[in-house]
Short mmCIF file of C-alpha atoms in Angstrom, two decimals:
data_model
loop_
_atom_site.label_atom_id
_atom_site.label_comp_id
_atom_site.label_asym_id
_atom_site.label_seq_id
_atom_site.Cartn_x
_atom_site.Cartn_y
_atom_site.Cartn_z
CA MET A 1 -58.74 -3.13 115.57
CA LEU A 2 -60.97 0.23 115.34
CA LYS A 3 -58.15 2.06 117.13
CA ASP A 4 -56.17 1.46 113.68
CA ILE A 5 -58.28 3.77 112.07
CA THR A 6 -56.53 6.91 110.91
CA LEU A 7 -57.93 10.16 112.59
CA GLY A 8 -58.76 13.51 110.51
CA GLN A 9 -55.92 12.76 107.28
CA TYR A 10 -53.07 14.27 109.34
CA PHE A 11 -49.05 13.56 107.97
CA PRO A 12 -47.32 15.11 110.88
CA GLY A 13 -43.81 16.58 109.22
CA ASP A 14 -41.71 19.58 109.31
CA THR A 15 -42.05 20.92 106.00
CA ALA A 16 -42.10 24.54 104.89
CA LEU A 17 -45.92 23.30 103.81
CA HIS A 18 -46.71 22.15 107.03
CA ARG A 19 -45.11 25.10 109.76
CA LEU A 20 -47.72 27.81 107.55
CA ASP A 21 -50.08 29.39 109.78
CA PRO A 22 -53.17 27.59 109.41
CA ARG A 23 -55.11 30.53 108.57
CA THR A 24 -52.65 30.73 105.12
CA LYS A 25 -53.16 27.47 103.75
CA THR A 26 -56.79 27.81 103.92
CA ILE A 27 -56.95 30.99 102.61
CA LEU A 28 -54.89 29.81 100.25
CA VAL A 29 -57.06 27.09 99.47
CA ILE A 30 -59.84 29.20 98.62
CA VAL A 31 -57.48 31.38 95.99
CA TYR A 32 -56.77 28.45 94.57
CA ILE A 33 -60.30 26.87 93.87
CA VAL A 34 -61.56 30.41 92.63
CA ALA A 35 -58.38 29.98 90.04
CA LEU A 36 -59.79 26.71 89.19
CA PHE A 37 -62.82 28.23 88.04
CA LEU A 38 -61.50 31.36 86.37
CA ALA A 39 -59.19 28.75 84.40
CA VAL A 40 -60.42 27.77 80.55
CA SER A 41 -57.40 27.45 78.66
CA TYR A 42 -54.51 24.85 77.94
CA VAL A 43 -52.11 27.42 79.33
CA SER A 44 -54.07 28.34 82.41
CA TYR A 45 -54.88 24.79 83.70
CA ALA A 46 -50.85 23.77 83.22
CA VAL A 47 -49.79 26.57 85.53
CA LEU A 48 -52.14 26.08 88.16
CA LEU A 49 -50.78 22.47 87.55
CA ALA A 50 -47.82 23.31 88.09
CA ALA A 51 -48.33 25.46 91.54
CA LEU A 52 -49.97 22.16 92.84
CA ALA A 53 -47.20 19.81 91.51
CA ALA A 54 -44.91 22.21 93.74
CA ALA A 55 -47.07 22.42 96.38
CA ILE A 56 -47.10 18.39 96.79
CA ALA A 57 -43.27 18.54 96.24
CA VAL A 58 -43.23 20.86 98.84
CA SER A 59 -45.18 19.26 101.56
CA LYS A 60 -43.54 15.65 100.90
CA VAL A 61 -46.59 13.91 101.32
CA ARG A 62 -46.57 10.57 98.57
CA PRO A 63 -47.98 11.45 95.53
CA LYS A 64 -49.47 7.74 96.17
CA VAL A 65 -51.08 8.19 99.42
CA LEU A 66 -52.61 11.27 97.55
CA LEU A 67 -53.31 9.78 94.58
CA LYS A 68 -55.31 7.66 96.83
CA SER A 69 -57.81 10.02 98.26
CA LEU A 70 -58.92 10.75 94.69
CA LYS A 71 -60.50 6.92 94.78
CA PRO A 72 -64.24 7.37 96.60
CA ILE A 73 -64.81 10.25 93.78
CA LEU A 74 -63.61 8.40 90.66
CA ILE A 75 -67.12 7.34 89.41
CA LEU A 76 -68.19 11.14 89.78
CA MET A 77 -64.85 12.37 87.72
CA VAL A 78 -65.64 9.62 85.20
CA LEU A 79 -69.56 10.36 84.83
CA THR A 80 -69.12 14.39 84.46
CA ALA A 81 -66.10 13.36 82.22
CA VAL A 82 -68.94 11.68 80.31
CA LEU A 83 -71.26 13.84 80.38
CA ASN A 84 -69.25 16.65 78.89
CA LEU A 85 -68.14 14.21 76.38
CA PHE A 86 -71.79 13.65 74.21
CA TYR A 87 -73.84 16.26 76.02
CA THR A 88 -71.41 19.54 74.75
CA ARG A 89 -72.36 20.79 71.56
CA GLY A 90 -69.67 21.71 69.10
CA THR A 91 -69.06 22.13 64.98
CA ASP A 92 -65.56 20.31 64.97
CA VAL A 93 -66.83 16.55 65.05
CA LEU A 94 -64.47 13.71 65.56
CA VAL A 95 -66.07 10.51 65.99
CA SER A 96 -70.01 10.58 64.64
CA PHE A 97 -72.07 6.96 64.16
CA TRP A 98 -75.85 6.52 65.69
CA ILE A 99 -77.00 8.95 67.78
CA ILE A 100 -73.45 9.92 69.24
CA THR A 101 -71.26 12.54 68.23
CA ILE A 102 -68.38 13.80 69.65
CA THR A 103 -67.13 16.79 69.36
CA ARG A 104 -63.27 18.49 69.44
CA GLU A 105 -65.16 21.04 72.26
CA GLY A 106 -66.25 18.17 73.95
CA LEU A 107 -63.27 16.49 74.42
CA GLU A 108 -61.83 19.77 75.49
CA ASN A 109 -64.16 20.02 78.32
CA ALA A 110 -64.15 16.29 79.91
CA VAL A 111 -60.45 16.76 80.33
CA PHE A 112 -60.70 20.18 81.87
CA MET A 113 -63.48 19.01 84.23
CA LEU A 114 -61.64 15.71 84.75
CA LEU A 115 -58.80 18.05 85.85
CA ARG A 116 -60.38 20.08 87.56
CA ILE A 117 -62.07 17.70 90.03
CA ALA A 118 -59.14 16.12 90.68
CA MET A 119 -57.26 19.42 91.34
CA LEU A 120 -59.61 20.85 93.64
CA ILE A 121 -60.03 17.28 95.34
CA LEU A 122 -55.95 17.28 95.77
CA GLY A 123 -55.72 20.49 97.00
CA THR A 124 -57.92 20.55 99.69
CA PHE A 125 -56.57 17.19 100.93
CA LEU A 126 -53.24 18.56 100.81
CA LEU A 127 -54.61 21.30 103.37
CA THR A 128 -55.97 18.46 105.58
CA TYR A 129 -52.66 16.43 105.31
CA THR A 130 -50.42 19.19 106.31
CA THR A 131 -52.70 20.29 109.01
CA SER A 132 -53.35 19.22 112.17
CA PRO A 133 -57.04 19.37 113.37
CA ILE A 134 -56.03 21.17 116.20
CA SER A 135 -54.69 24.18 114.30
CA LEU A 136 -56.87 23.91 111.56
CA THR A 137 -59.65 24.44 114.22
CA ASP A 138 -58.09 27.23 115.51
CA GLY A 139 -57.04 28.87 112.29
CA LEU A 140 -60.77 28.31 111.18
CA GLU A 141 -61.98 30.13 114.95
CA ARG A 142 -59.38 32.77 114.08
CA LEU A 143 -60.20 33.14 110.76
CA LEU A 144 -64.61 33.35 111.63
CA ARG A 145 -63.89 35.58 114.51
CA PRO A 146 -65.67 38.50 112.56
CA LEU A 147 -69.24 36.41 112.24
CA LYS A 148 -69.33 37.35 115.91
CA LYS A 149 -70.54 40.30 115.42
CA ILE A 150 -73.60 38.65 113.75
CA ARG A 151 -74.08 36.23 116.75
CA VAL A 152 -72.17 33.30 115.22
CA PRO A 153 -71.32 31.02 118.07
CA VAL A 154 -67.46 30.96 117.09
CA HIS A 155 -66.23 29.83 119.89
CA GLU A 156 -68.09 27.29 120.83
CA LEU A 157 -68.44 25.42 117.23
CA SER A 158 -64.77 24.99 117.22
CA MET A 159 -64.61 24.12 121.60
CA MET A 160 -67.18 21.10 120.45
CA MET A 161 -64.80 19.98 117.07
CA CYS A 162 -61.97 20.09 119.44
CA ILE A 163 -63.46 17.64 122.17
CA ALA A 164 -65.23 15.82 119.25
CA LEU A 165 -61.75 15.02 118.11
CA ARG A 166 -60.59 14.86 121.43
CA PHE A 167 -63.01 12.18 122.16
CA ILE A 168 -62.98 10.07 118.35
CA PRO A 169 -60.24 7.30 119.42
CA THR A 170 -61.76 7.42 123.51
CA LEU A 171 -65.28 6.29 121.82
CA LEU A 172 -63.73 3.77 119.32
CA GLU A 173 -61.83 1.84 122.34
CA GLU A 174 -64.89 2.21 124.22
CA THR A 175 -66.77 0.33 120.88
CA ASP A 176 -64.44 -2.52 120.90
CA LYS A 177 -65.10 -3.25 124.68
CA ILE A 178 -69.01 -3.43 123.88
CA ILE A 179 -68.37 -5.74 120.82
CA SER A 180 -66.17 -7.72 122.70
CA ALA A 181 -68.71 -7.83 126.06
CA GLN A 182 -71.70 -8.15 123.81
CA LYS A 183 -70.02 -11.26 121.86
CA ALA A 184 -69.36 -12.77 125.16
CA ARG A 185 -72.86 -12.63 125.78
CA GLY A 186 -73.79 -14.35 122.38
CA ALA A 187 -74.58 -11.29 120.45
CA ASP A 188 -74.01 -11.90 116.82
CA PHE A 189 -72.44 -9.58 114.82
CA GLU A 190 -71.48 -11.44 111.61
CA THR A 191 -74.85 -13.44 110.24
CA GLY A 192 -78.07 -12.85 108.80
CA ASN A 193 -79.32 -10.44 105.72
CA LEU A 194 -78.94 -6.63 105.84
CA ILE A 195 -81.52 -5.59 108.62
CA ARG A 196 -80.46 -8.45 110.50
CA ARG A 197 -77.00 -7.15 111.00
CA ALA A 198 -78.58 -3.35 111.26
CA LYS A 199 -80.47 -5.03 114.36
CA ALA A 200 -77.88 -6.35 115.56
CA LEU A 201 -76.24 -2.98 116.68
CA ILE A 202 -78.52 -1.56 118.70
CA PRO A 203 -77.30 -3.30 121.56
CA ILE A 204 -74.06 -1.49 120.37
CA LEU A 205 -75.32 1.88 119.90
CA VAL A 206 -76.92 1.88 123.47
CA PRO A 207 -74.43 1.52 126.03
CA LEU A 208 -71.98 3.96 123.36
CA PHE A 209 -75.14 6.64 123.85
CA ILE A 210 -75.25 6.23 127.39
CA SER A 211 -71.78 6.11 128.27
CA SER A 212 -71.03 8.73 125.76
CA PHE A 213 -73.78 11.00 127.42
CA ARG A 214 -72.00 10.28 131.27
CA ARG A 215 -68.86 11.18 129.83
CA ALA A 216 -70.00 14.54 128.81
CA ASP A 217 -71.73 15.46 131.81
CA GLU A 218 -68.29 14.38 133.71
CA LEU A 219 -65.92 16.92 130.70
CA ALA A 220 -68.39 19.66 131.87
CA THR A 221 -68.11 19.51 135.72
CA ALA A 222 -64.35 19.04 134.59
CA MET A 223 -64.11 21.90 132.50
CA GLU A 224 -66.76 24.26 135.08
CA CYS A 225 -63.47 23.10 138.13
CA ARG A 226 -61.04 24.82 135.50
CA CYS A 227 -62.90 27.85 135.00
CA TYR A 228 -64.37 27.33 131.60
CA HIS A 229 -66.84 29.90 131.38
CA GLY A 230 -67.43 30.54 127.55
CA GLY A 231 -64.93 32.37 124.94
CA GLU A 232 -65.98 35.83 126.81
CA GLY A 233 -61.75 36.55 127.95
CA ARG A 234 -59.86 33.64 126.75
CA THR A 235 -56.31 33.87 125.57
CA LYS A 236 -54.48 31.34 123.99
CA MET A 237 -50.75 29.46 124.67
CA LYS A 238 -49.99 29.69 121.20
CA GLU A 239 -51.36 33.00 119.34
CA LEU A 240 -51.12 32.32 115.46
CA ARG A 241 -49.32 34.40 114.05
CA TYR A 242 -48.44 35.12 110.62
CA ALA A 243 -44.78 34.90 109.72
CA ARG A 244 -42.05 35.59 106.52
CA ALA A 245 -42.93 32.67 105.55
CA ASP A 246 -47.12 33.43 105.22
CA ALA A 247 -46.12 36.64 103.62
CA ILE A 248 -44.42 34.64 100.88
CA ALA A 249 -46.92 32.10 100.90
CA PHE A 250 -49.64 34.75 100.05
CA ALA A 251 -47.83 36.62 97.91
CA LEU A 252 -47.14 33.57 95.80
CA GLY A 253 -50.82 32.63 96.05
CA GLY A 254 -52.08 36.46 94.83
CA ALA A 255 -49.65 35.82 91.65
CA LEU A 256 -50.74 32.68 90.45
CA LEU A 257 -54.67 34.39 91.08
CA ALA A 258 -53.18 37.47 89.15
CA VAL A 259 -51.76 35.43 86.24
CA THR A 260 -54.93 32.91 86.04
CA ILE A 261 -57.15 36.42 85.64
CA VAL A 262 -54.76 37.58 83.34
CA LEU A 263 -54.89 34.52 81.08
CA ARG A 264 -58.36 34.56 81.13
CA THR A 265 -58.89 38.43 79.75
CA MET A 266 -56.32 37.56 77.12
CA GLY A 267 -58.51 34.79 75.99
CA LEU A 268 -55.99 31.59 76.60
CA MET B 1 -51.63 29.29 164.13
CA SER B 2 -52.06 28.25 160.67
CA ASN B 3 -54.49 29.91 158.36
CA THR B 4 -57.86 27.51 157.88
CA ALA B 5 -58.55 26.84 154.10
CA PHE B 6 -62.08 25.13 154.45
CA THR B 7 -64.57 25.90 157.15
CA ILE B 8 -68.01 23.87 156.91
CA GLN B 9 -70.56 25.01 159.22
CA ASN B 10 -73.61 22.73 159.82
CA LEU B 11 -74.19 22.15 156.51
CA ARG B 12 -76.86 20.42 154.86
CA PHE B 13 -77.53 18.95 151.30
CA SER B 14 -79.89 16.38 149.56
CA TYR B 15 -80.10 15.66 146.26
CA PRO B 16 -83.28 16.31 144.85
CA GLY B 17 -85.89 13.42 143.80
CA ALA B 18 -86.87 12.15 140.59
CA GLU B 19 -90.75 12.57 140.20
CA ASP B 20 -92.78 11.73 143.51
CA MET B 21 -89.51 10.43 145.15
CA PRO B 22 -88.21 11.81 148.08
CA ASP B 23 -84.89 14.00 148.32
CA THR B 24 -81.50 12.00 148.84
CA PRO B 25 -80.29 13.83 151.98
CA VAL B 26 -76.58 13.46 152.60
CA PHE B 27 -75.52 15.37 155.39
CA ASP B 28 -77.65 16.65 157.96
CA GLY B 29 -75.00 19.69 159.91
CA LEU B 30 -71.40 18.60 159.09
CA ASN B 31 -69.08 20.56 160.95
CA LEU B 32 -65.13 20.41 159.53
CA THR B 33 -62.65 22.54 159.04
CA ILE B 34 -59.71 22.13 157.13
CA GLU B 35 -55.85 23.59 157.80
CA GLU B 36 -54.57 25.67 154.65
CA GLY B 37 -51.18 23.26 154.00
CA SER B 38 -52.59 19.87 155.21
CA PHE B 39 -52.95 16.41 153.49
CA VAL B 40 -55.93 15.59 154.31
CA ALA B 41 -57.78 11.48 152.97
CA VAL B 42 -61.36 11.46 153.61
CA VAL B 43 -62.43 7.81 153.69
CA GLY B 44 -65.34 5.79 153.36
CA HIS B 45 -68.35 3.44 151.41
CA ASN B 46 -69.72 4.62 148.60
CA GLY B 47 -72.80 6.81 149.52
CA CYS B 48 -71.25 7.79 152.53
CA GLY B 49 -71.23 11.64 150.82
CA LYS B 50 -67.52 11.81 150.21
CA SER B 51 -67.70 12.94 146.78
CA THR B 52 -70.31 14.98 147.49
CA LEU B 53 -68.29 16.54 149.85
CA ALA B 54 -66.05 17.12 147.29
CA LYS B 55 -67.95 19.03 145.17
CA LEU B 56 -69.70 21.14 147.75
CA LEU B 57 -65.54 22.41 148.64
CA ASN B 58 -64.96 24.25 145.18
CA ALA B 59 -69.08 25.12 144.53
CA VAL B 60 -69.75 22.50 141.95
CA LEU B 61 -72.49 21.95 144.26
CA LEU B 62 -74.13 24.08 146.53
CA PRO B 63 -74.98 23.57 150.28
CA CYS B 64 -79.11 23.69 150.70
CA GLY B 65 -78.72 24.82 154.45
CA GLY B 66 -75.47 25.66 156.42
CA SER B 67 -71.97 27.33 154.78
CA VAL B 68 -69.24 26.21 152.83
CA ILE B 69 -66.16 28.88 153.54
CA ALA B 70 -63.03 28.34 151.33
CA TYR B 71 -60.54 30.44 152.03
CA GLY B 72 -62.79 32.78 153.48
CA MET B 73 -65.46 33.15 150.38
CA ASP B 74 -68.74 31.68 151.12
CA THR B 75 -69.49 28.79 147.71
CA LYS B 76 -72.79 30.28 147.66
CA ASP B 77 -71.92 34.10 146.35
CA GLU B 78 -72.37 33.48 142.69
CA LYS B 79 -69.55 36.26 142.46
CA LEU B 80 -66.55 34.66 144.39
CA LEU B 81 -67.33 31.32 141.91
CA LEU B 82 -64.00 31.95 139.40
CA ALA B 83 -61.92 33.06 142.41
CA ILE B 84 -63.03 30.09 144.45
CA ARG B 85 -62.30 27.71 141.35
CA LYS B 86 -59.21 29.37 141.20
CA ARG B 87 -58.12 28.26 144.57
CA VAL B 88 -59.79 24.96 144.87
CA GLY B 89 -58.80 22.84 141.89
CA MET B 90 -60.68 19.69 141.53
CA VAL B 91 -59.69 15.91 139.96
CA PHE B 92 -61.66 13.29 139.27
CA GLN B 93 -61.85 9.61 138.88
CA ASN B 94 -61.38 9.21 135.60
CA PRO B 95 -58.94 10.55 133.61
CA ASP B 96 -60.34 10.24 130.00
CA ASN B 97 -63.02 12.29 131.25
CA GLN B 98 -61.52 15.36 132.55
CA ILE B 99 -58.87 15.69 129.19
CA VAL B 100 -60.48 18.31 127.12
CA SER B 101 -57.50 18.34 124.26
CA ASN B 102 -55.97 16.08 122.26
CA VAL B 103 -52.29 17.58 122.78
CA VAL B 104 -50.91 17.47 125.75
CA GLU B 105 -49.88 20.38 126.47
CA GLU B 106 -52.89 22.23 124.90
CA ASP B 107 -54.58 20.58 127.50
CA VAL B 108 -52.85 22.08 130.69
CA ALA B 109 -53.27 24.96 129.08
CA PHE B 110 -56.73 25.35 128.94
CA ALA B 111 -57.11 26.54 132.73
CA PRO B 112 -54.98 29.43 131.93
CA GLU B 113 -56.44 29.78 128.95
CA ASN B 114 -59.45 30.13 130.41
CA LEU B 115 -58.77 32.81 133.11
CA GLY B 116 -56.85 34.95 130.42
CA VAL B 117 -53.45 34.74 131.76
CA GLU B 118 -51.07 36.28 129.00
CA PRO B 119 -49.84 33.51 126.08
CA ALA B 120 -46.14 33.76 127.60
CA GLU B 121 -47.06 33.36 131.58
CA ILE B 122 -49.09 30.28 129.80
CA ARG B 123 -46.11 28.54 128.39
CA LYS B 124 -44.46 29.05 131.88
CA ARG B 125 -46.98 27.75 134.09
CA VAL B 126 -47.83 24.92 131.23
CA ASP B 127 -44.25 23.77 131.33
CA ASP B 128 -44.00 23.99 135.06
CA ALA B 129 -46.71 22.18 136.10
CA LEU B 130 -45.71 19.74 133.78
CA ARG B 131 -42.24 19.21 135.29
CA ARG B 132 -43.92 19.39 138.07
CA VAL B 133 -45.57 15.81 137.66
CA GLY B 134 -42.74 14.57 135.55
CA MET B 135 -44.27 14.35 132.00
CA TYR B 136 -42.78 17.56 130.61
CA GLU B 137 -41.05 14.75 128.21
CA TYR B 138 -45.15 14.11 126.73
CA ARG B 139 -46.10 17.40 126.66
CA ASN B 140 -46.73 16.89 122.66
CA HIS B 141 -48.43 13.49 123.09
CA ALA B 142 -51.86 12.66 122.58
CA PRO B 143 -53.32 12.12 125.66
CA HIS B 144 -55.49 8.45 124.41
CA LEU B 145 -51.91 7.11 124.01
CA LEU B 146 -50.48 7.48 127.41
CA SER B 147 -51.32 5.12 130.45
CA GLY B 148 -53.79 5.57 133.16
CA GLY B 149 -51.33 7.19 135.71
CA GLN B 150 -49.74 9.36 132.97
CA LYS B 151 -53.22 10.82 132.23
CA GLN B 152 -54.17 11.14 136.02
CA ARG B 153 -50.88 12.89 136.36
CA ILE B 154 -51.92 15.25 132.85
CA ALA B 155 -55.18 15.70 134.68
CA ILE B 156 -52.89 16.84 137.96
CA ALA B 157 -50.74 19.39 136.03
CA GLY B 158 -54.27 20.71 134.40
CA VAL B 159 -54.85 21.42 137.81
CA LEU B 160 -51.59 23.32 138.70
CA ALA B 161 -51.47 25.49 135.74
CA MET B 162 -54.18 27.29 137.70
CA GLN B 163 -51.80 28.00 140.38
CA PRO B 164 -54.70 26.77 143.10
CA LYS B 165 -53.54 26.74 146.97
CA CYS B 166 -55.96 23.55 147.33
CA ILE B 167 -56.33 20.45 145.49
CA VAL B 168 -59.20 17.88 145.75
CA LEU B 169 -58.77 14.83 144.43
CA ASP B 170 -62.07 13.08 144.49
CA GLU B 171 -60.83 8.73 143.86
CA PRO B 172 -57.88 9.87 141.88
CA THR B 173 -56.33 6.37 141.68
CA ALA B 174 -59.89 4.21 141.44
CA MET B 175 -59.52 2.86 137.92
CA LEU B 176 -55.61 2.83 137.52
CA ASP B 177 -53.10 -0.38 137.65
CA PRO B 178 -50.84 -0.44 141.01
CA GLN B 179 -48.30 0.94 138.98
CA GLY B 180 -50.39 4.19 138.21
CA ARG B 181 -51.97 4.57 141.29
CA LYS B 182 -48.14 4.39 142.86
CA GLU B 183 -47.17 7.46 140.71
CA VAL B 184 -49.96 9.37 141.23
CA LEU B 185 -50.06 8.86 144.95
CA GLU B 186 -45.88 9.83 145.14
CA THR B 187 -47.14 13.41 142.76
CA ILE B 188 -49.80 14.13 145.30
CA GLU B 189 -47.63 13.94 148.58
CA ARG B 190 -44.77 15.68 146.92
CA LEU B 191 -47.17 18.63 145.84
CA CYS B 192 -48.17 18.60 149.65
CA ARG B 193 -44.73 18.05 151.15
CA GLU B 194 -42.89 20.45 148.87
CA SER B 195 -44.97 23.38 148.02
CA GLY B 196 -47.58 23.34 150.87
CA MET B 197 -50.39 23.06 148.92
CA THR B 198 -53.34 21.86 150.82
CA VAL B 199 -54.44 18.28 149.30
CA VAL B 200 -57.76 16.77 150.25
CA LEU B 201 -57.68 13.22 149.41
CA ILE B 202 -61.20 11.02 148.64
CA THR B 203 -60.48 7.34 148.51
CA HIS B 204 -61.16 3.88 149.92
CA HIS B 205 -58.18 2.57 150.08
CA MET B 206 -57.26 2.78 153.24
CA ASP B 207 -53.61 2.02 152.22
CA GLU B 208 -53.40 5.41 150.13
CA ALA B 209 -54.66 6.97 153.44
CA ILE B 210 -51.82 6.26 155.69
CA ARG B 211 -49.75 8.56 153.86
CA ALA B 212 -51.93 11.62 155.28
CA ASP B 213 -51.18 14.08 157.96
CA ARG B 214 -55.31 13.69 158.61
CA VAL B 215 -57.92 10.78 157.87
CA ILE B 216 -61.52 11.37 158.34
CA VAL B 217 -63.84 8.47 158.27
CA MET B 218 -67.18 9.27 157.11
CA THR B 219 -70.39 7.07 157.04
CA SER B 220 -73.71 8.15 155.82
CA GLY B 221 -72.60 11.93 156.15
CA LYS B 222 -71.60 11.83 159.27
CA VAL B 223 -67.61 12.15 160.72
CA ILE B 224 -67.17 8.98 162.79
CA ALA B 225 -63.24 9.61 163.32
CA ASP B 226 -61.11 11.82 162.35
CA GLY B 227 -57.21 12.52 164.00
CA LYS B 228 -53.96 11.59 163.17
CA PRO B 229 -53.43 7.76 160.52
CA GLY B 230 -52.56 6.51 163.50
CA GLU B 231 -55.20 7.04 165.56
CA VAL B 232 -57.75 6.55 163.40
CA PHE B 233 -56.62 3.08 162.32
CA SER B 234 -56.08 1.85 165.34
CA ARG B 235 -59.09 1.99 166.02
CA VAL B 236 -59.99 -1.14 163.96
CA GLU B 237 -63.16 -2.25 166.42
CA LEU B 238 -64.92 1.49 165.38
CA LEU B 239 -63.95 0.40 161.31
CA ARG B 240 -65.05 -2.91 161.60
CA GLU B 241 -68.69 -2.17 163.24
CA ASN B 242 -68.92 0.33 160.02
CA ARG B 243 -68.21 -2.38 157.65
CA LEU B 244 -64.80 -0.61 157.26
CA THR B 245 -61.18 -2.35 156.87
CA ALA B 246 -58.40 -1.04 158.38
CA PRO B 247 -54.99 -1.05 156.32
CA ASP B 248 -53.06 -4.70 156.60
CA THR B 249 -50.37 -3.52 158.91
CA ALA B 250 -52.97 -2.31 161.83
CA GLN B 251 -55.02 -5.20 160.97
CA LEU B 252 -52.05 -8.08 161.80
CA LEU B 253 -51.56 -6.36 164.93
CA TYR B 254 -54.84 -5.91 166.18
CA GLU B 255 -55.38 -9.35 165.13
CA LEU B 256 -52.52 -10.42 166.66
CA ASN B 257 -53.07 -8.29 170.11
CA ARG B 258 -56.50 -10.40 169.89
CA GLU B 259 -54.09 -13.12 170.39
CA GLY B 260 -52.82 -12.09 173.62
CA TYR B 261 -50.28 -9.31 172.87
CA SER B 262 -49.96 -6.16 173.10
CA LEU B 263 -48.88 -4.11 170.61
CA ALA B 264 -48.77 -0.36 169.92
CA LEU B 265 -51.26 -0.31 166.31
CA ASP B 266 -50.04 3.26 165.12
CA ALA B 267 -47.16 0.92 162.68
CA LEU B 268 -48.87 1.73 159.33
CA SER B 269 -46.38 1.56 157.02
CA PRO B 270 -45.21 -2.01 156.43
CA GLU B 271 -41.63 -0.68 157.51
CA ALA B 272 -42.48 0.64 160.76
CA CYS B 273 -44.94 -2.67 161.40
CA ALA B 274 -42.04 -5.00 160.38
CA GLN B 275 -39.86 -2.95 163.25
CA THR B 276 -43.03 -3.06 165.44
CA LEU B 277 -42.79 -7.62 165.24
CA ALA B 278 -38.90 -7.78 164.98
CA LYS B 279 -38.86 -5.97 168.27
CA ALA B 280 -41.90 -8.04 169.88
CA PHE B 281 -40.77 -11.02 168.59
CA LYS B 282 -37.11 -10.10 169.40
CA VAL B 283 -35.46 -11.74 165.83
#
C-alpha cells in the first residue's frame, strides 16, 4: 500500500526535454519565472503561454497529469483572483451594486494573476516531471558550487538529498512492516477521535526512528569502508556536460526573456 | 611462498562500557595470519568476536593493544587509512544499509568517485565490476526493486570497483533467502578462484564455510580450531563442546561412526559424502 506512493514527480522518458542538462532546465525555469513577473500585457502572456505549451508538447507529459498538479493550489488561485477582482481600483466600471464594484482593470488583473500562478506552477512542475531527482540534485550541486567559497556545504547537502531519496522506499517498506506488526498485536489505528489516532501513531514512529538511526550508523560505516571522506578530491562518473541542445535551449530562453522585456518597454 | 595479507599480533580489543559499566573485552592476545589469495571462513557464535575481527581488518575499529598489519600497513597509522580501505573492501550483512544511491551503477561508482578516479576509468571499472557479479543488465535499475541476493551482489560490485586486493564479508548471507545465498556464495567463490582475491568470509553457516580453503573457528575471542575444512569439521566433538554444529554431512558420518562404523569424516560436500556412504555400504 504505502509502497505505491510515487516518488518525486519524475516521469521517465527520452524526449529532448528529458535529455537537457539539469542545470540548463533549472536556469531556464528561473528565467521563465522572471519573464512571468515582467509580463504586463495580453501579448506577452500569450507569448509565454505559447512557450510553455511548446515545452509541454516536447516533453510528452500528458496535459491531464499537469493540470492535476494545479489542484492543491486551486483555492489559493481562486482567492487571489477574487481579491484582485474586487480590490483593484479602476475607472472603467463594469458592474456596480451595493458596495461591490468590478472594474475592467480589476478583471484584467484577476485574469493575469490567475494565469501567472498557473503558469508558474506548471513551469516548475515540468522541471520535476522531466528530471530525475538524482540528476536534479547533481545539477543543483554544480550550480551552487560557487557558494562553497562562502562555506556553504554544497556537496554535503546534495549527498544528504541523495541519501534521503534513496532511503524513502526502504523506510516506507519498513513502516508498512511496523504497522502490520503493531496491528498483529492489537493496535488500533482506525477508530477514535483525532487525538486518539495521533497517539496511535507513536508505536509506529518510535520503532521507525530507532531503526533509521541504526541504518544511518551502518550506512556511515559502509560509506567509510568505501573510502568516503567528504567532497574533497571527489570525481563523478557522469560529468555534467553542456551539449548542443543546451545551447539551443539557452538561446531560446534568452530570446523569450528579451521579447518579454521589449514588450514591457513598449507598454504592450 | 605466498605473501601474507594480514598479520595480527597479540591483538587486544574491548568495547568501552557505558557509564559505570566495565569494558567488554573481545580479544585478549589474538595471533593470526591470513595468506594472500586464500579463501578463509571465520565461524563462531554470535558475540564470539568475528564481526569485530572483520572491522579490525580495515581500520573501522582500531586495536587497543597489539597490532593489525594489512598488506604491510599498520591500521593504527591514520595516514594510511584510505590506502588500507582501498585494498581491503568490506561487505556487510544488510544490503539495504550499504547502498548509497538509487541507481545501481551510480552506487557502484561511489567508491571510485571517492578515490578521485577519472570519469572514463570509473565507467570502465563500474561496467567490469557489474559484469563480474552478473548484474550488468540491471545497471539502470533502482536498488530497492531488486531481490536481497541481487542487492548484496551490487554491494559486492561496489567494493570491487575500488579494485581491492582483499574482500571481507561480514555475514553477507544472513538476511537472504536460499536462492540469494547461493547467488552470493557462488559470486564470492568465483572472485577468489578466478581473480586470486583474498576473501575473508565471516559466517555462522557451517555449510558456507565448507567452500573455503581454511576455516577458523572462534569462541569468545579465541581461535579454537584452524585448518582445512575437512580437518576442522571432522572434530565434531570439539565443535559440539562449544555449542557449534558441524555441517550436516560431517554430522551424519560422525553419528554413523558412533554406531560402530569407521568412516572418514572429511567428506564434506553432499557429493563426497554420498560417495563415502556408497563405498561403505557397497551399494
